[in-house]
C-alpha cells in the first residue's frame, strides 16, 4: 500500500504540508454535502414539487367546470396569484415526444402522476431557465409556463459555493503560513549545501520553529568546528614548513662550502627534494587557506592554465565546449589543474584537457598517452606520499602529494576527482565540480 502511494505523494515538504491541510478540508466538505445537504435538498425538492403540482391540479380541475369565457378570466387570475402563465390550446393533442425525460424533474413528474388523472408532458425550454407543463384536457391542451426555479432550489449552488469559497480562502491563508514554516528549513538546506561545496554563507542565522532552530544551531556549531580544524591544520602545515626552511637553508650553505665532494652532491639532491616538498606544503597551506570562492568562467580558467604551459612549449591541448560560470576558489583550482597536467606530462608525455557541462556539474578531463595506472592502484595513488614503482624508477622528483592535494581541493568544492582509462591510451583524470 505504502509502496503504491509513494510515487503519487508530492516530493517537497511544502506540498506535503498543503496536502495534509487540504485533504481533510475537502473530505469534511464532501461528507457534509452528502450527509446533510443531500437529505435537506431532497426534502426541499419534494415540497416544491408538491406545491407546483397543487397549483396545476387546481387549474386543471377548475377549467373543466367553467365555460370558455370564464376560463380566460380564471387563467388570468391564476397567473396573477401564482406567477404561472397558463394558456389553452383548443383542439390540440399532446405529442408524447415533447416530454424530454432526460432533463430531470423526476420528483415532480412522479408527484404530478399521482395527483392528476390526465396525460401530461413536462419539458424544459431551450433557454434552460423556463419549463412548460402540458396537460391533455378533453377539448384541448392546457399549457403552464414557468421558471424552473419553481422546482430547483438555488440554495444548493449558493451553499456549495460558499463552502468552497470560504475553504479556498482558508487554504490560501494556510499556504501563506506553511510557506513561512518551510522557508527556514529551505535556508538550512541551502546553507548546508553551500558549506559542502566550500562556499561561504555568513548571513545564515537560525530561524523558524524550535526544532528547525535546533537543527540550524547544531549545523552552525558543526560548521564552526570543521572550519576551526581546517584552519589549525593549515596553520600547522604553514608553521612546520616555515620552520623547516631555516635549517634547510643553513644545510644548503654548508653543502656549498663543502665543495665538489660526491657525497655533497647526493646530499644536495636530497636537500633539493626536501625543499620541493616544503614548497608543496607551503603552497597547499597558502593556496587553500582563506581563499574566497568567486564566480569564474570555466573556459577562461582552463584557457589561462593551458596558456601557461603552451608558452613554455609544453604539449598541452585544450578542448572546451559550452562555457559555464562556476563558483570556485580560483587559485586552488588552478593548482589542481597544474598538479594533474604536471603528472600527465611527467608520466605520459602529451596532455589533453577537455571540459563540458552536464546538467548540474562541470566535468574536466585530463588525458595523457602514458602507461596509465592499473585499476587496483587507482585509489592508492590518492594517499599522501604514495608513488608507484614505475615513477620512482623514473626518479622524476615527485613527492607523492600532487593527487592528494588535488582531490582534497576538489572535495572542498563539493566535487571529486576520479581516475579511469583514457581513450588516448593513458590515464584519464576526471574532475567533477557542482555548478
Ligand atoms: N598521469 C599519470 N600516469 C601514470 N601514473 C601517474 C599519473 N599521475 C600520477 N601517477 C602515479 O601516481 C603517483 C602519485 O601522483 P602524485 O601527483 O600524487 O605524486 P607525484 O606526481 O609522484 O608527486 P608530486 O607531489 O610532485 O605531484 C605518481 O607517483 C605516479 O606513480
Ligand atoms: Mg604529481
XYZ file of N, CA, C and O in Angstrom, residues 214-314:
404
model
N 16.934 24.381 16.293
C 17.895 23.491 16.936
C 18.796 22.854 15.885
O 20.016 22.804 16.046
N 18.194 22.385 14.809
C 18.993 21.784 13.739
C 19.963 22.812 13.165
O 21.133 22.514 12.908
N 19.479 24.062 12.985
C 20.331 25.105 12.419
C 21.487 25.430 13.360
O 22.624 25.607 12.918
N 21.175 25.485 14.659
C 22.258 25.783 15.617
C 23.280 24.661 15.624
O 24.487 24.894 15.646
N 22.788 23.420 15.585
C 23.708 22.280 15.559
C 24.588 22.353 14.309
O 25.790 22.085 14.368
N 23.983 22.759 13.187
C 24.755 22.882 11.952
C 25.840 23.944 12.092
O 26.985 23.744 11.691
N 25.466 25.083 12.720
C 26.446 26.167 12.872
C 27.617 25.728 13.744
O 28.780 26.021 13.431
N 27.301 25.009 14.839
C 28.376 24.529 15.720
C 29.283 23.580 14.951
O 30.515 23.671 15.013
N 28.655 22.691 14.169
C 29.433 21.732 13.398
C 30.305 22.448 12.363
O 31.480 22.144 12.195
N 29.704 23.436 11.697
C 30.456 24.169 10.675
C 31.655 24.865 11.294
O 32.767 24.809 10.776
N 31.420 25.478 12.465
C 32.494 26.192 13.158
C 33.618 25.223 13.519
O 34.795 25.534 13.339
N 33.235 24.015 14.005
C 34.259 23.071 14.419
C 35.080 22.599 13.217
O 36.313 22.545 13.270
N 34.412 22.321 12.135
C 35.138 21.865 10.947
C 36.062 22.971 10.433
O 37.223 22.728 10.090
N 35.540 24.209 10.431
C 36.371 25.316 9.957
C 37.600 25.509 10.857
O 38.702 25.775 10.379
N 37.361 25.337 12.179
C 38.478 25.503 13.105
C 39.536 24.436 12.843
O 40.734 24.717 12.816
N 39.063 23.213 12.628
C 40.022 22.138 12.367
C 40.814 22.396 11.095
O 42.027 22.214 11.052
N 40.103 22.844 10.065
C 40.784 23.134 8.801
C 41.822 24.223 9.008
O 42.960 24.125 8.536
N 41.398 25.258 9.748
C 42.314 26.377 9.978
C 43.553 25.915 10.711
O 44.687 26.223 10.339
N 43.355 25.102 11.781
C 44.525 24.720 12.570
C 45.426 23.789 11.762
O 46.646 23.857 11.885
N 44.808 22.960 10.910
C 45.641 22.093 10.076
C 46.500 22.945 9.137
O 47.711 22.752 9.012
N 45.862 23.933 8.513
C 46.588 24.784 7.576
C 47.676 25.572 8.292
O 48.807 25.672 7.807
N 47.304 26.092 9.485
C 48.307 26.883 10.220
C 49.477 26.021 10.641
O 50.641 26.442 10.578
N 49.180 24.787 11.056
C 50.245 23.909 11.491
C 51.181 23.585 10.328
O 52.403 23.662 10.456
N 50.561 23.265 9.180
C 51.378 22.962 7.999
C 52.268 24.137 7.648
O 53.472 23.992 7.411
N 51.676 25.313 7.676
C 52.444 26.509 7.318
C 53.573 26.717 8.315
O 54.715 27.026 7.934
N 53.253 26.495 9.604
C 54.261 26.699 10.651
C 55.427 25.749 10.477
O 56.594 26.167 10.453
N 55.106 24.456 10.301
C 56.171 23.457 10.165
C 57.030 23.761 8.939
O 58.268 23.791 9.003
N 56.363 24.024 7.842
C 57.109 24.255 6.608
C 58.037 25.450 6.760
O 59.202 25.415 6.347
N 57.497 26.474 7.382
C 58.304 27.678 7.559
C 59.507 27.410 8.450
O 60.637 27.799 8.138
N 59.278 26.681 9.557
C 60.365 26.407 10.490
C 61.439 25.522 9.877
O 62.606 25.632 10.207
N 61.005 24.624 8.968
C 61.983 23.723 8.357
C 62.878 24.440 7.358
O 63.985 23.998 7.077
N 62.381 25.508 6.804
C 63.134 26.203 5.775
C 64.475 26.745 6.289
O 65.482 26.677 5.593
N 64.453 27.260 7.518
C 65.657 27.880 8.068
C 66.819 26.880 8.159
O 67.892 27.126 7.586
N 66.629 25.715 8.851
C 67.750 24.757 8.874
C 68.135 24.261 7.490
O 69.324 24.029 7.224
N 67.130 24.150 6.588
C 67.447 23.684 5.237
C 68.358 24.678 4.511
O 69.318 24.295 3.843
N 68.051 25.931 4.662
C 68.884 26.958 4.033
C 70.312 26.877 4.578
O 71.294 26.981 3.835
N 70.387 26.655 5.920
C 71.711 26.523 6.524
C 72.444 25.335 5.925
O 73.623 25.423 5.559
N 71.744 24.189 5.810
C 72.376 22.993 5.250
C 72.867 23.254 3.831
O 73.935 22.791 3.434
N 72.040 23.985 3.057
C 72.431 24.257 1.676
C 73.749 25.062 1.633
O 74.650 24.776 0.846
N 73.848 26.022 2.542
C 75.063 26.835 2.616
C 76.259 25.971 2.970
O 77.317 26.042 2.329
N 76.051 25.098 3.997
C 77.153 24.235 4.419
C 77.597 23.323 3.298
O 78.786 23.114 3.066
N 76.619 22.764 2.554
C 76.941 21.872 1.439
C 77.726 22.612 0.359
O 78.664 22.081 -0.223
N 77.322 23.828 0.130
C 78.010 24.619 -0.886
C 79.474 24.836 -0.484
O 80.375 24.817 -1.318
N 79.696 24.964 0.847
C 81.068 25.211 1.298
C 81.907 23.948 1.235
O 83.122 23.995 1.174
N 81.244 22.768 1.238
C 81.983 21.507 1.187
C 82.657 21.299 -0.157
O 83.523 20.463 -0.292
N 82.180 21.960 -1.182
C 82.835 21.853 -2.474
C 82.301 20.699 -3.295
O 81.132 20.314 -3.172
N 83.192 20.090 -4.132
C 82.745 19.127 -5.143
C 82.755 17.680 -4.685
O 82.819 16.769 -5.513
N 82.665 17.395 -3.397
C 82.655 16.006 -2.946
C 81.402 15.288 -3.469
O 80.340 15.872 -3.506
N 81.533 14.001 -3.892
C 80.370 13.262 -4.411
C 79.265 13.132 -3.374
O 78.080 13.190 -3.699
N 79.643 12.933 -2.079
C 78.620 12.829 -1.043
C 77.825 14.123 -0.951
O 76.620 14.114 -0.714
N 78.538 15.215 -1.110
C 77.865 16.506 -1.027
C 76.821 16.659 -2.123
O 75.722 17.166 -1.887
N 77.149 16.154 -3.320
C 76.205 16.260 -4.436
C 74.937 15.477 -4.117
O 73.803 15.932 -4.345
N 75.098 14.253 -3.568
C 73.930 13.447 -3.216
C 73.074 14.148 -2.170
O 71.843 14.204 -2.265
N 73.778 14.690 -1.149
C 73.049 15.378 -0.096
C 72.330 16.606 -0.641
O 71.192 16.906 -0.247
N 72.992 17.273 -1.584
C 72.361 18.458 -2.172
C 71.070 18.071 -2.879
O 70.052 18.789 -2.806
N 71.100 16.882 -3.550
C 69.885 16.427 -4.225
C 68.777 16.165 -3.210
O 67.609 16.540 -3.408
N 69.156 15.525 -2.088
C 68.164 15.277 -1.034
C 67.585 16.572 -0.495
O 66.372 16.698 -0.285
N 68.476 17.510 -0.270
C 68.022 18.795 0.260
C 67.068 19.471 -0.723
O 66.035 20.024 -0.341
N 67.431 19.352 -2.007
C 66.567 19.964 -3.024
C 65.180 19.322 -2.989
O 64.145 19.999 -3.070
N 65.168 17.987 -2.824
C 63.888 17.288 -2.757
C 63.072 17.751 -1.554
O 61.861 17.971 -1.642
N 63.784 17.894 -0.416
C 63.087 18.357 0.784
C 62.507 19.751 0.571
O 61.378 20.042 0.989
N 63.263 20.578 -0.105
C 62.768 21.938 -0.366
C 61.506 21.899 -1.217
O 60.548 22.624 -0.972
N 61.553 20.986 -2.208
C 60.402 20.849 -3.090
C 59.163 20.453 -2.283
O 58.061 21.003 -2.442
N 59.357 19.473 -1.341
C 58.254 19.042 -0.504
C 57.708 20.196 0.328
O 56.491 20.397 0.429
N 58.645 20.925 0.896
C 58.207 22.030 1.749
C 57.463 23.089 0.947
O 56.442 23.628 1.378
N 57.955 23.302 -0.274
C 57.233 24.237 -1.153
C 55.802 23.771 -1.378
O 54.859 24.564 -1.357
N 55.680 22.451 -1.592
C 54.332 21.914 -1.812
C 53.448 22.173 -0.602
O 52.307 22.606 -0.739
N 53.983 21.872 0.588
C 53.204 22.111 1.806
C 52.786 23.565 1.889
O 51.646 23.896 2.160
N 53.759 24.431 1.678
C 53.502 25.868 1.821
C 52.451 26.332 0.822
O 51.522 27.055 1.165
N 52.621 25.850 -0.408
C 51.649 26.210 -1.448
C 50.255 25.778 -1.038
O 49.281 26.510 -1.165
N 50.219 24.541 -0.544
C 48.942 23.983 -0.154
C 48.333 24.820 0.960
O 47.163 25.227 0.908
N 49.173 25.097 1.956
C 48.678 25.848 3.105
C 48.187 27.232 2.684
O 47.147 27.700 3.116
N 48.920 27.865 1.806
C 48.550 29.218 1.384
C 47.419 29.186 0.366
O 46.515 30.017 0.416
N 47.492 28.183 -0.524
C 46.527 28.147 -1.623
C 45.107 27.918 -1.170
O 44.180 28.539 -1.668
N 44.929 27.044 -0.215
C 43.573 26.694 0.157
C 43.092 27.511 1.350
O 41.903 27.756 1.488
N 44.033 27.883 2.179
C 43.632 28.556 3.413
C 43.150 29.964 3.136
O 43.884 30.798 2.625
N 41.909 30.241 3.440
C 41.425 31.610 3.420
C 41.016 32.157 2.068
O 40.431 33.223 2.018
N 41.318 31.442 0.975
C 40.897 31.987 -0.308
C 39.374 31.921 -0.424
O 38.757 30.927 -0.032
N 38.800 33.017 -0.935
C 37.340 33.068 -1.021
C 36.880 32.517 -2.361
O 37.566 32.665 -3.367
N 35.726 31.884 -2.352
C 35.158 31.382 -3.602
C 34.604 32.547 -4.407
O 34.094 33.505 -3.850
N 34.762 32.468 -5.734
C 34.260 33.536 -6.593
C 33.715 32.908 -7.869
O 34.173 31.836 -8.278
N 32.727 33.557 -8.489
C 32.237 33.020 -9.759
C 33.285 33.200 -10.858
O 33.813 34.302 -11.053
N 33.617 32.114 -11.528
C 34.694 32.132 -12.521
C 34.193 31.456 -13.794
O 33.467 30.463 -13.717
N 34.583 32.002 -14.929
C 34.243 31.337 -16.194
C 35.135 30.109 -16.350
O 36.362 30.198 -16.301
N 34.500 28.974 -16.515
C 35.231 27.710 -16.598
C 36.235 27.724 -17.751
O 37.412 27.396 -17.584
N 35.768 28.156 -18.920
C 36.645 28.123 -20.094
C 37.824 29.079 -19.957
O 38.947 28.761 -20.357
N 37.565 30.259 -19.353
C 38.655 31.226 -19.176
C 39.719 30.663 -18.243
O 40.924 30.808 -18.489
N 39.258 29.997 -17.186
C 40.202 29.414 -16.234
C 41.078 28.368 -16.924
O 42.318 28.386 -16.807
N 40.439 27.488 -17.710
C 41.193 26.434 -18.384
C 42.152 27.028 -19.417
O 43.301 26.604 -19.535
N 41.654 28.019 -20.145
C 42.486 28.654 -21.173
C 43.733 29.266 -20.533
O 44.847 29.115 -21.043
N 43.530 29.923 -19.380
C 44.657 30.544 -18.668
C 45.724 29.515 -18.317
O 46.927 29.727 -18.546
N 45.272 28.389 -17.770
C 46.225 27.360 -17.359
C 46.934 26.774 -18.589
O 48.164 26.595 -18.601
N 46.140 26.500 -19.639
C 46.728 25.914 -20.843
C 47.761 26.865 -21.454
O 48.827 26.436 -21.898
N 47.437 28.162 -21.448
C 48.378 29.165 -21.989
C 49.724 29.114 -21.281
O 50.773 29.187 -21.913
N 49.669 28.963 -19.938
C 50.917 28.889 -19.159
C 51.835 27.814 -19.727
O 53.044 28.031 -19.896
N 51.247 26.640 -20.011
C 52.064 25.529 -20.495
C 52.491 25.762 -21.930
O 53.632 25.510 -22.310
N 51.550 26.238 -22.759
C 51.864 26.393 -24.174
C 52.959 27.428 -24.391
O 53.799 27.295 -25.268
N 52.966 28.469 -23.532
C 54.010 29.493 -23.668
C 55.384 28.895 -23.494
O 56.326 29.248 -24.181
N 55.508 27.939 -22.561
C 56.829 27.333 -22.373
C 57.002 26.104 -23.278
O 57.849 25.246 -23.017
N 56.142 25.996 -24.305
C 56.349 24.966 -25.325
C 55.976 23.564 -24.898
O 56.417 22.586 -25.501
N 55.144 23.420 -23.876
C 54.762 22.071 -23.434
C 53.554 21.588 -24.245
O 52.672 22.374 -24.576
